[in-house]
Amino acid sequence: MRIDIVTGLPDILKSPLNESIIKRAQENGSVTITIHNLRDFTHDRHKTIDDTPYGGGAGMVLKPEPIFECVESLQKERTYDEIIYVTPDGERFTQAVATQLSLKNNVIIICGHYKGIDDRVRQGLVTKEISIGDYVLTGGELAAAVVIDAVVRLLPGTLHDSTSAMTDTFQDNLLGAPVYTRPPEYRDMKVPDVLLTGNHNAIEEWRQEQRIKRTTERRPDLLHKQ
Ligand code: ADE
């Protein structure tokens, strides 16, 4: 999979994408992530990427030209399955959306300022709009990092244990079962006996019961989701 990120603030993305599993996924070739700085697609001395909104109001709006030029330069190289804009007024990001995106070959993610981007970018380029939740961030960069993290860990060869992603919380609308590691007893709290038996059927049964119990207690809404 190839992910191109279009941003005016490339430094925000560098560290979240260069650690741990996402770093390893890039090293082993599961994903290629390239960050494009919008300032490289300006033509004025000040490398201007934003301007005040027509009609007045607070905040700055990202100009259309650098975004169009950046995206079109990428489209000259390859076709893209999806051009995503991360925005609080997009479709809510869920595990199902992450799974759909993990099946794509080439995607672009455009990050905006909190006041947004010129609407002609949305009309003329964007094919999918994603919100990571009902709150407003100062820009789309952290939202893009969240989307990329959730998608990349689903790619084949990314996690050590391929069953790990399939047994995740949310993968089948259930929360995960509690997990424990050594020691078997700590500060009077004991690891449930069944986990120490080595009886895989009994352990699986216990985990499934725990998943249903946790989901019923914490997120009953998930049980009715299809
Ligand atoms: N940009 C700013 N806030 C956002 C959010 N909640 N989701 C996606 N992109 C955003």
Coordinates of N, CA and C and ligand atoms in Angstrom, one line a residue:
M1 N 0.9 -1.2 0.0 CA 0.0 0.0 0.0 C 0.9 1.2 0.0
R2 N 0.4 2.3 -0.7 CA 1.1 3.5 -0.7 C 0.2 4.7 -0.1
I3 N 0.7 5.4 0.8 CA -0.1 6.5 1.4 C 0.7 7.8 1.2
D4 N 0.1 8.8 0.5 CA 0.8 10.1 0.4 C 0.0 11.1 1.2
I5 N 0.7 11.9 2.1 CA 0.0 12.8 2.9 C 0.4 14.2 2.5
V6 N -0.6 15.1 2.3 CA -0.5 16.4 1.9 C -0.7 17.4 3.1
T7 N 0.3 18.1 3.5 CA 0.2 18.9 4.7 C 1.0 20.2 4.7
G8 N 0.5 21.2 5.4 CA 1.3 22.4 5.6 C 2.3 22.3 6.8
L9 N 2.1 21.2 7.6 CA 2.9 21.1 8.8 C 3.5 19.6 8.9
P10 N 4.4 19.4 8.0 CA 4.9 18.0 7.9 C 5.6 17.5 9.2
D11 N 6.2 18.4 10.0 CA 6.9 17.9 11.2 C 6.0 17.2 12.2
I12 N 4.8 17.6 12.3 CA 3.8 17.0 13.2 C 3.7 15.5 13.0
L13 N 3.8 15.1 11.7 CA 3.6 13.7 11.3 C 4.8 12.8 11.4
K14 N 6.0 13.4 11.4 CA 7.2 12.6 11.3 C 7.4 11.6 12.4
S15 N 7.2 12.1 13.7 CA 7.5 11.1 14.8 C 6.4 10.0 14.9
P16 N 5.1 10.4 14.8 CA 4.1 9.2 15.0 C 4.3 8.2 13.9
L17 N 4.8 8.5 12.7 CA 4.9 7.5 11.7 C 6.2 6.8 11.6
N18 N 7.1 7.2 12.5 CA 8.5 6.6 12.5 C 8.9 5.9 13.8
E19 N 7.9 5.2 14.4 CA 8.1 4.5 15.6 C 7.4 3.1 15.5
S20 N 8.0 2.1 16.1 CA 7.3 0.9 16.4 C 6.7 0.2 15.1
I21 N 5.5 -0.2 15.2 CA 4.9 -1.1 14.1 C 4.8 -0.3 12.8
I22 N 4.5 1.0 12.8 CA 4.4 1.7 11.6 C 5.8 1.9 10.9
K23 N 6.8 2.1 11.7 CA 8.1 2.2 11.2 C 8.5 0.8 10.6
R24 N 8.2 -0.3 11.3 CA 8.6 -1.6 10.8 C 7.9 -1.9 9.5
A25 N 6.6 -1.5 9.4 CA 5.8 -1.8 8.2 C 6.4 -1.1 7.0
Q26 N 7.0 0.1 7.2 CA 7.6 0.8 6.1 C 8.9 0.1 5.7
E27 N 9.7 -0.3 6.8 CA 11.0 -0.9 6.5 C 10.8 -2.3 5.8
N28 N 9.7 -3.0 6.1 CA 9.6 -4.3 5.4 C 8.8 -4.2 4.1
G29 N 8.4 -3.0 3.7 CA 7.8 -2.8 2.4 C 6.3 -3.0 2.4
S30 N 5.6 -3.2 3.6 CA 4.2 -3.4 3.6 C 3.5 -2.1 3.2
V31 N 4.1 -0.9 3.5 CA 3.5 0.4 3.2 C 4.7 1.4 2.9
T32 N 4.4 2.3 1.9 CA 5.2 3.4 1.7 C 4.5 4.6 2.0
I33 N 5.0 5.4 3.0 CA 4.3 6.6 3.4 C 5.2 7.8 3.1
T34 N 4.6 8.7 2.3 CA 5.4 9.9 1.8 C 4.7 11.2 2.3
I35 N 5.4 12.1 2.9 CA 4.8 13.3 3.4 C 5.2 14.4 2.4
H36 N 4.2 15.2 1.9 CA 4.4 16.3 1.0 C 4.1 17.6 1.6
N37 N 5.1 18.5 1.6 CA 4.9 19.8 2.2 C 4.3 20.8 1.2
L38 N 3.1 21.3 1.6 CA 2.4 22.2 0.7 C 3.2 23.4 0.2
R39 N 4.1 23.8 1.1 CA 5.0 25.0 0.8 C 5.8 24.8 -0.5
D40 N 6.1 23.5 -0.7 CA 6.9 23.1 -1.9 C 6.1 23.4 -3.2
F41 N 4.8 23.6 -3.1 CA 3.9 23.8 -4.3 C 3.4 25.3 -4.3
T42 N 4.2 26.2 -3.7 CA 3.8 27.6 -3.8 C 4.8 28.3 -4.8
H43 N 4.4 29.5 -5.2 CA 5.3 30.1 -6.2 C 5.7 31.6 -5.7
D44 N 5.3 31.9 -4.5 CA 5.7 33.3 -4.1 C 6.8 33.2 -3.1
R45 N 7.4 34.3 -2.8 CA 8.6 34.4 -2.0 C 8.3 33.9 -0.5
H46 N 7.1 34.2 -0.1 CA 6.8 33.8 1.3 C 6.2 32.4 1.4
K47 N 6.1 31.7 0.3 CA 5.6 30.3 0.3 C 4.2 30.3 1.0
T48 N 3.3 31.1 0.5 CA 2.0 31.3 1.2 C 1.1 30.1 0.9
I49 N 0.6 29.4 2.0 CA -0.3 28.3 1.7 C -1.8 28.6 2.2
D50 N -1.9 29.7 3.0 CA -3.3 30.0 3.5 C -3.6 31.5 3.3
D51 N -4.9 31.9 3.5 CA -5.3 33.2 3.3 C -6.6 33.4 4.1
T52 N -7.0 34.7 4.2 CA -8.2 35.0 5.0 C -9.4 34.6 4.3
P53 N -10.5 34.2 5.0 CA -11.7 33.7 4.3 C -12.5 34.8 3.6
Y54 N -12.9 34.6 2.4 CA -13.9 35.5 1.7 C -15.1 35.6 2.6
G55 N -15.6 36.9 2.7 CA -16.8 37.1 3.5 C -16.5 37.4 4.9
G56 N -15.2 37.3 5.3 CA -14.8 37.7 6.7 C -14.9 36.5 7.6
G57 N -14.5 36.7 8.9 CA -14.5 35.7 9.9 C -13.1 35.4 10.3
A58 N -13.0 34.6 11.5 CA -11.7 34.4 12.1 C -11.0 33.2 11.4
G59 N -9.7 33.1 11.6 CA -9.0 32.0 11.1 C -8.6 32.1 9.7
M60 N -7.7 31.2 9.3 CA -7.1 31.2 7.9 C -7.6 30.0 7.2
V61 N -7.7 30.1 5.9 CA -8.2 29.0 5.0 C -7.1 28.5 4.1
L62 N -6.8 27.2 3.9 CA -5.8 26.8 3.0 C -6.2 27.1 1.6
K63 N -5.3 27.7 0.8 CA -5.5 28.1 -0.6 C -5.7 26.8 -1.5
P64 N -6.5 26.9 -2.5 CA -6.6 25.8 -3.4 C -5.4 25.4 -4.2
E65 N -4.7 26.4 -4.7 CA -3.6 26.1 -5.8 C -2.6 25.1 -5.3
P66 N -1.9 25.4 -4.1 CA -0.9 24.4 -3.7 C -1.4 23.0 -3.6
I67 N -2.6 22.8 -3.1 CA -3.2 21.5 -2.9 C -3.5 20.8 -4.2
F68 N -4.1 21.6 -5.2 CA -4.4 21.0 -6.5 C -3.0 20.6 -7.2
E69 N -2.0 21.5 -7.1 CA -0.8 21.2 -7.8 C -0.1 20.0 -7.2
C70 N -0.1 19.9 -5.8 CA 0.5 18.8 -5.2 C -0.2 17.5 -5.6
V71 N -1.5 17.4 -5.5 CA -2.3 16.2 -5.8 C -2.1 15.8 -7.3
E72 N -2.2 16.8 -8.1 CA -2.0 16.5 -9.6 C -0.6 16.0 -9.9
S73 N 0.4 16.5 -9.2 CA 1.7 16.0 -9.5 C 1.8 14.5 -9.1
L74 N 1.1 14.1 -8.0 CA 1.1 12.7 -7.6 C 0.3 11.9 -8.6
Q75 N -0.8 12.4 -9.1 CA -1.7 11.7 -10.0 C -1.0 11.4 -11.4
K76 N 0.0 12.3 -11.6 CA 0.8 12.0 -12.9 C 1.6 10.7 -12.7
E77 N 1.9 10.4 -11.5 CA 2.8 9.2 -11.3 C 2.0 7.9 -11.2
R78 N 0.7 8.0 -10.7 CA 0.0 6.7 -10.5 C -1.5 7.1 -10.3
T79 N -2.4 6.1 -10.4 CA -3.8 6.4 -10.1 C -4.1 6.1 -8.6
Y80 N -4.9 6.9 -8.0 CA -5.3 6.8 -6.6 C -6.7 6.3 -6.5
D81 N -6.8 5.4 -5.5 CA -8.1 4.8 -5.2 C -9.0 5.7 -4.4
E82 N -8.3 6.5 -3.6 CA -9.1 7.4 -2.7 C -8.3 8.7 -2.4
I83 N -9.0 9.8 -2.5 CA -8.3 11.1 -2.0 C -9.1 11.5 -0.8
I84 N -8.5 11.4 0.3 CA -9.2 11.6 1.6 C -8.9 12.9 2.2
Y85 N -9.9 13.6 2.7 CA -9.7 14.8 3.5 C -10.2 14.5 4.9
V86 N -9.3 14.7 5.9 CA -9.6 14.5 7.3 C -10.2 15.8 7.8
T87 N -11.5 15.7 8.3 CA -12.2 16.9 8.7 C -13.3 16.5 9.7
P88 N -13.6 17.4 10.7 CA -14.7 17.0 11.7 C -16.0 16.8 11.0
D89 N -16.3 17.3 9.8 CA -17.6 17.1 9.2 C -17.6 15.9 8.2
G90 N -16.6 15.0 8.4 CA -16.6 13.8 7.5 C -17.3 12.6 8.1
E91 N -17.3 11.5 7.4 CA -17.8 10.2 7.9 C -17.0 9.8 9.1
R92 N -17.7 9.2 10.1 CA -17.0 8.8 11.4 C -16.1 7.6 11.1
F93 N -14.8 7.8 11.5 CA -13.8 6.7 11.3 C -14.1 5.6 12.3
T94 N -14.2 4.4 11.7 CA -14.4 3.2 12.6 C -13.5 2.1 12.1
Q95 N -13.5 0.9 12.8 CA -12.7 -0.2 12.4 C -13.1 -0.7 11.0
A96 N -14.4 -0.6 10.7 CA -14.9 -1.0 9.4 C -14.3 -0.1 8.3
V97 N -14.2 1.2 8.5 CA -13.6 2.1 7.5 C -12.1 1.8 7.4
A98 N -11.4 1.5 8.5 CA -10.0 1.2 8.5 C -9.8 -0.1 7.7
T99 N -10.6 -1.1 7.9 CA -10.5 -2.3 7.1 C -10.7 -2.1 5.6
Q100 N -11.7 -1.3 5.2 CA -11.9 -1.0 3.8 C -10.7 -0.3 3.2
L101 N -10.1 0.7 4.0 CA -8.9 1.4 3.4 C -7.7 0.5 3.3
S102 N -7.6 -0.5 4.2 CA -6.4 -1.3 4.2 C -6.4 -2.2 2.9
L103 N -7.5 -2.2 2.2 CA -7.6 -3.0 1.0 C -7.2 -2.2 -0.3
K104 N -7.0 -0.9 -0.1 CA -6.7 0.0 -1.2 C -5.2 -0.1 -1.6
N105 N -4.8 0.3 -2.8 CA -3.4 0.3 -3.2 C -2.8 1.7 -2.9
N106 N -3.4 2.8 -3.5 CA -2.8 4.1 -3.4 C -3.9 5.1 -2.8
V107 N -3.5 5.7 -1.7 CA -4.4 6.8 -1.2 C -3.6 8.0 -0.8
I108 N -4.3 9.1 -1.0 CA -3.8 10.4 -0.6 C -4.6 10.9 0.6
I109 N -4.0 11.5 1.6 CA -4.7 12.1 2.7 C -4.3 13.6 2.8
I110 N -5.3 14.4 2.7 CA -5.1 15.9 2.8 C -5.4 16.3 4.2
C111 N -4.5 17.1 4.8 CA -4.7 17.6 6.1 C -5.0 19.1 6.0
G112 N -6.1 19.5 6.7 CA -6.4 21.0 6.6 C -6.1 21.7 7.9
H113 N -6.3 23.0 7.9 CA -6.2 23.8 9.1 C -7.5 23.6 9.8
Y114 N -7.6 24.0 11.1 CA -8.9 23.9 11.8 C -10.0 24.7 11.1
K115 N -9.7 25.8 10.5 CA -10.7 26.5 9.8 C -11.1 25.9 8.4
G116 N -10.2 25.0 8.0 CA -10.6 24.3 6.8 C -9.8 24.7 5.6
I117 N -10.2 24.1 4.4 CA -9.6 24.3 3.2 C -10.6 24.9 2.2
D118 N -10.1 25.6 1.2 CA -11.0 26.2 0.2 C -11.9 25.1 -0.3
D119 N -13.2 25.3 -0.3 CA -14.2 24.3 -0.6 C -14.0 23.7 -2.0
R120 N -13.3 24.4 -2.9 CA -13.1 23.9 -4.3 C -12.2 22.6 -4.3
V121 N -11.4 22.5 -3.2 CA -10.6 21.3 -3.1 C -11.5 20.1 -2.9
R122 N -12.5 20.3 -2.0 CA -13.5 19.2 -1.7 C -14.3 18.9 -2.9
Q123 N -14.7 19.9 -3.6 CA -15.5 19.7 -4.8 C -14.7 19.0 -6.0
G124 N -13.5 19.4 -6.1 CA -12.8 19.0 -7.3 C -11.8 17.9 -7.1
L125 N -11.4 17.5 -5.9 CA -10.4 16.5 -5.7 C -10.8 15.4 -4.8
V126 N -11.4 15.8 -3.7 CA -11.6 14.8 -2.6 C -12.7 13.8 -2.9
T127 N -12.4 12.5 -2.6 CA -13.4 11.4 -2.9 C -14.0 10.9 -1.6
K128 N -13.3 11.2 -0.4 CA -13.8 10.6 0.8 C -13.4 11.5 2.0
E129 N -14.4 11.8 2.9 CA -14.1 12.7 4.0 C -14.2 11.9 5.3
I130 N -13.2 12.0 6.2 CA -13.2 11.2 7.4 C -13.0 12.1 8.6
S131 N -13.9 11.8 9.6 CA -13.7 12.5 10.9 C -13.3 11.4 11.9
I132 N -12.3 11.7 12.8 CA -11.9 10.7 13.8 C -12.8 10.9 15.1
G133 N -13.7 11.8 15.1 CA -14.5 11.9 16.3 C -15.1 13.3 16.4
D134 N -16.1 13.5 17.3 CA -16.8 14.8 17.4 C -16.1 15.7 18.3
Y135 N -14.9 16.2 17.9 CA -14.2 17.2 18.5 C -13.3 17.9 17.5
V136 N -12.8 19.1 17.7 CA -12.1 19.8 16.7 C -10.6 19.9 17.1
L137 N -9.8 19.4 16.2 CA -8.3 19.5 16.4 C -7.8 20.7 15.7
T138 N -6.6 21.1 16.0 CA -6.1 22.4 15.4 C -5.8 22.2 13.9
G139 N -5.6 20.9 13.5 CA -5.3 20.6 12.1 C -5.6 19.1 11.8
G140 N -5.5 18.7 10.6 CA -5.8 17.3 10.3 C -4.6 16.4 10.5
E141 N -3.5 16.9 10.8 CA -2.3 16.0 10.9 C -2.4 14.8 11.9
L142 N -2.9 15.2 13.1 CA -3.0 14.1 14.1 C -4.1 13.1 13.7
A143 N -5.2 13.6 13.1 CA -6.3 12.8 12.6 C -5.7 11.8 11.5
A144 N -4.9 12.4 10.6 CA -4.3 11.5 9.6 C -3.4 10.4 10.2
A145 N -2.6 10.8 11.2 CA -1.8 9.8 11.9 C -2.6 8.7 12.5
V146 N -3.8 9.1 13.1 CA -4.7 8.1 13.7 C -5.2 7.1 12.6
V147 N -5.6 7.7 11.5 CA -6.2 6.9 10.4 C -5.1 5.9 9.9
I148 N -3.9 6.5 9.7 CA -2.8 5.6 9.1 C -2.4 4.5 10.1
D149 N -2.3 4.9 11.4 CA -2.0 3.8 12.4 C -3.0 2.7 12.3
A150 N -4.3 3.0 12.3 CA -5.3 2.0 12.4 C -5.3 1.1 11.1
V151 N -4.9 1.8 10.0 CA -5.0 1.0 8.7 C -3.7 0.2 8.5
V152 N -2.5 0.8 8.8 CA -1.3 0.1 8.6 C -1.2 -1.2 9.4
R153 N -1.6 -1.2 10.6 CA -1.5 -2.4 11.5 C -2.3 -3.6 10.9
L154 N -3.3 -3.3 10.0 CA -4.1 -4.3 9.4 C -3.4 -4.9 8.2
L155 N -2.4 -4.3 7.7 CA -1.8 -4.8 6.4 C -1.1 -6.1 6.7
P156 N -1.1 -7.1 5.7 CA -0.5 -8.4 5.9 C 1.0 -8.2 6.2
G157 N 1.5 -8.9 7.1 CA 3.0 -8.9 7.4 C 3.3 -7.8 8.4
T158 N 2.4 -7.0 8.9 CA 2.7 -5.9 9.8 C 2.8 -6.3 11.2
L159 N 1.8 -7.0 11.7 CA 1.8 -7.5 13.1 C 2.6 -8.8 13.2
H160 N 3.3 -9.1 14.3 CA 4.0 -10.4 14.4 C 3.0 -11.5 14.3
D161 N 1.9 -11.4 14.9 CA 1.0 -12.5 15.0 C -0.2 -12.1 14.1
S162 N -0.4 -12.8 13.0 CA -1.5 -12.4 12.1 C -2.9 -12.6 12.7
T163 N -3.0 -13.4 13.7 CA -4.4 -13.6 14.3 C -4.7 -12.4 15.2
S164 N -3.6 -11.6 15.6 CA -3.8 -10.6 16.5 C -4.8 -9.5 16.1
A165 N -4.7 -9.1 14.8 CA -5.6 -8.1 14.3 C -7.0 -8.6 14.2
M166 N -7.2 -9.9 13.9 CA -8.5 -10.5 13.8 C -9.2 -10.6 15.1
T167 N -8.5 -10.7 16.2 CA -9.1 -10.9 17.5 C -9.2 -9.5 18.2
D168 N -8.9 -8.5 17.5 CA -9.0 -7.1 18.1 C -10.4 -6.8 18.6
T169 N -10.4 -6.0 19.7 CA -11.6 -5.2 20.0 C -12.1 -4.6 18.7
F170 N -13.4 -4.6 18.5 CA -14.2 -4.0 17.4 C -14.1 -4.8 16.1
Q171 N -13.2 -5.7 16.0 CA -13.1 -6.4 14.7 C -14.4 -7.1 14.4
D172 N -15.1 -7.7 15.4 CA -16.4 -8.3 15.2 C -17.5 -7.6 16.1
N173 N -17.4 -6.3 16.3 CA -18.3 -5.6 17.2 C -18.3 -6.0 18.6
L174 N -17.2 -6.7 19.1 CA -17.1 -7.0 20.5 C -15.8 -6.4 21.0
L175 N -15.9 -6.0 22.3 CA -14.6 -5.5 22.9 C -13.7 -6.7 23.2
G176 N -12.5 -6.4 23.5 CA -11.5 -7.5 23.8 C -11.7 -8.1 25.2
A177 N -11.2 -9.3 25.4 CA -11.2 -9.9 26.7 C -10.0 -9.3 27.5
P178 N -10.1 -9.4 28.9 CA -8.9 -8.9 29.7 C -7.7 -9.8 29.4
V179 N -6.5 -9.2 29.5 CA -5.3 -10.0 29.2 C -4.4 -9.8 30.5
Y180 N -3.6 -10.8 30.7 CA -2.7 -10.9 31.8 C -1.3 -11.4 31.4
T181 N -0.3 -11.1 32.1 CA 1.0 -11.8 31.9 C 1.6 -12.1 33.3
R182 N 2.8 -12.7 33.4 CA 3.4 -13.0 34.7 C 3.5 -11.7 35.6
P183 N 3.5 -11.8 36.9 CA 3.3 -13.0 37.7 C 1.9 -13.5 37.9
P184 N 1.6 -14.7 38.3 CA 0.2 -15.2 38.4 C -0.5 -14.5 39.5
E185 N 0.2 -14.0 40.5 CA -0.5 -13.2 41.6 C 0.3 -12.0 41.8
Y186 N -0.4 -10.8 41.9 CA 0.2 -9.6 42.2 C -0.7 -8.7 43.0
R187 N -0.1 -8.3 44.2 CA -0.9 -7.4 45.1 C -2.3 -8.0 45.4
D188 N -2.3 -9.3 45.7 CA -3.6 -10.0 46.0 C -4.5 -10.2 44.8
M189 N -4.1 -9.8 43.6 CA -5.0 -9.9 42.5 C -4.4 -11.1 41.7
K190 N -5.3 -12.1 41.4 CA -4.9 -13.4 40.8 C -5.3 -13.4 39.3
V191 N -4.5 -14.0 38.5 CA -4.8 -14.2 37.1 C -5.9 -15.3 37.1
P192 N -7.0 -15.2 36.4 CA -8.1 -16.2 36.4 C -7.5 -17.6 36.1
D193 N -7.9 -18.6 36.9 CA -7.3 -20.0 36.9 C -7.3 -20.6 35.5
V194 N -8.4 -20.3 34.8 CA -8.6 -21.0 33.4 C -7.4 -20.6 32.5
L195 N -6.8 -19.4 32.7 CA -5.7 -19.0 31.8 C -4.4 -19.8 32.1
L196 N -4.4 -20.4 33.2 CA -3.2 -21.2 33.6 C -3.3 -22.7 33.3
T197 N -4.5 -23.1 32.8 CA -4.7 -24.5 32.7 C -4.0 -25.1 31.4
G198 N -3.8 -24.2 30.4 CA -3.3 -24.8 29.1 C -4.4 -25.4 28.3
N199 N -5.6 -25.4 28.8 CA -6.8 -25.9 28.0 C -7.3 -24.9 27.0
H200 N -6.9 -25.0 25.8 CA -7.2 -23.9 24.8 C -8.7 -23.8 24.5
N201 N -9.4 -24.9 24.5 CA -10.9 -24.7 24.3 C -11.5 -24.0 25.5
A202 N -11.2 -24.3 26.7 CA -11.7 -23.7 27.9 C -11.3 -22.2 27.9
I203 N -10.1 -21.9 27.5 CA -9.6 -20.5 27.5 C -10.4 -19.7 26.4
E204 N -10.6 -20.3 25.3 CA -11.3 -19.6 24.2 C -12.8 -19.3 24.6
E205 N -13.4 -20.3 25.3 CA -14.8 -20.1 25.8 C -14.8 -19.0 26.8
W206 N -13.8 -19.0 27.7 CA -13.8 -17.9 28.8 C -13.6 -16.6 28.1
R207 N -12.7 -16.5 27.1 CA -12.5 -15.2 26.5 C -13.7 -14.7 25.8
Q208 N -14.4 -15.6 25.1 CA -15.6 -15.2 24.4 C -16.7 -14.7 25.4
E209 N -16.8 -15.4 26.5 CA -17.8 -14.9 27.6 C -17.4 -13.5 28.1
Q210 N -16.1 -13.3 28.3 CA -15.6 -12.1 28.8 C -15.9 -10.9 27.8
R211 N -15.7 -11.3 26.5 CA -15.9 -10.2 25.5 C -17.4 -9.8 25.5
I212 N -18.3 -10.8 25.6 CA -19.7 -10.4 25.6 C -20.1 -9.7 26.9
K213 N -19.5 -10.1 28.0 CA -19.8 -9.4 29.3 C -19.3 -8.0 29.2
R214 N -18.1 -7.8 28.8 CA -17.5 -6.4 28.7 C -18.3 -5.5 27.8
T215 N -18.7 -6.1 26.6 CA -19.4 -5.3 25.6 C -20.8 -4.9 26.2
T216 N -21.4 -5.9 26.9 CA -22.8 -5.6 27.4 C -22.7 -4.5 28.5
E217 N -21.6 -4.6 29.3 CA -21.5 -3.6 30.4 C -21.0 -2.2 29.9
R218 N -20.1 -2.2 28.9 CA -19.5 -0.9 28.6 C -20.0 -0.3 27.3
R219 N -20.3 -1.1 26.3 CA -20.7 -0.6 25.0 C -21.9 -1.4 24.4
P220 N -23.0 -1.4 25.1 CA -24.2 -2.2 24.6 C -24.6 -1.8 23.2
D221 N -24.3 -0.6 22.8 CA -24.7 -0.1 21.5 C -24.0 -1.0 20.4
L222 N -22.8 -1.5 20.7 CA -22.1 -2.3 19.7 C -22.8 -3.6 19.4
L223 N -23.6 -4.1 20.4 CA -24.2 -5.4 20.2 C -25.3 -5.4 19.1
H224 N -25.8 -4.2 18.9 CA -26.9 -4.0 18.0 C -26.5 -3.5 16.6
K225 N -25.2 -3.3 16.5 CA -24.6 -2.8 15.2 C -24.5 -3.9 14.2
Q226 N -24.8 -3.6 13.0 CA -24.6 -4.8 12.0 C -23.4 -4.5 11.1
Ligands
ADE1 N1 -9.4 18.0 11.7 C1 -9.7 18.7 12.8 N2 -10.5 18.0 13.6 C2 -10.7 16.8 13.1 C3 -11.4 15.6 13.5 N3 -12.1 15.5 14.6 N4 -11.3 14.5 12.6 C4 -10.6 14.6 11.5 N5 -10.0 15.7 11.1 C5 -10.0 16.8 11.8

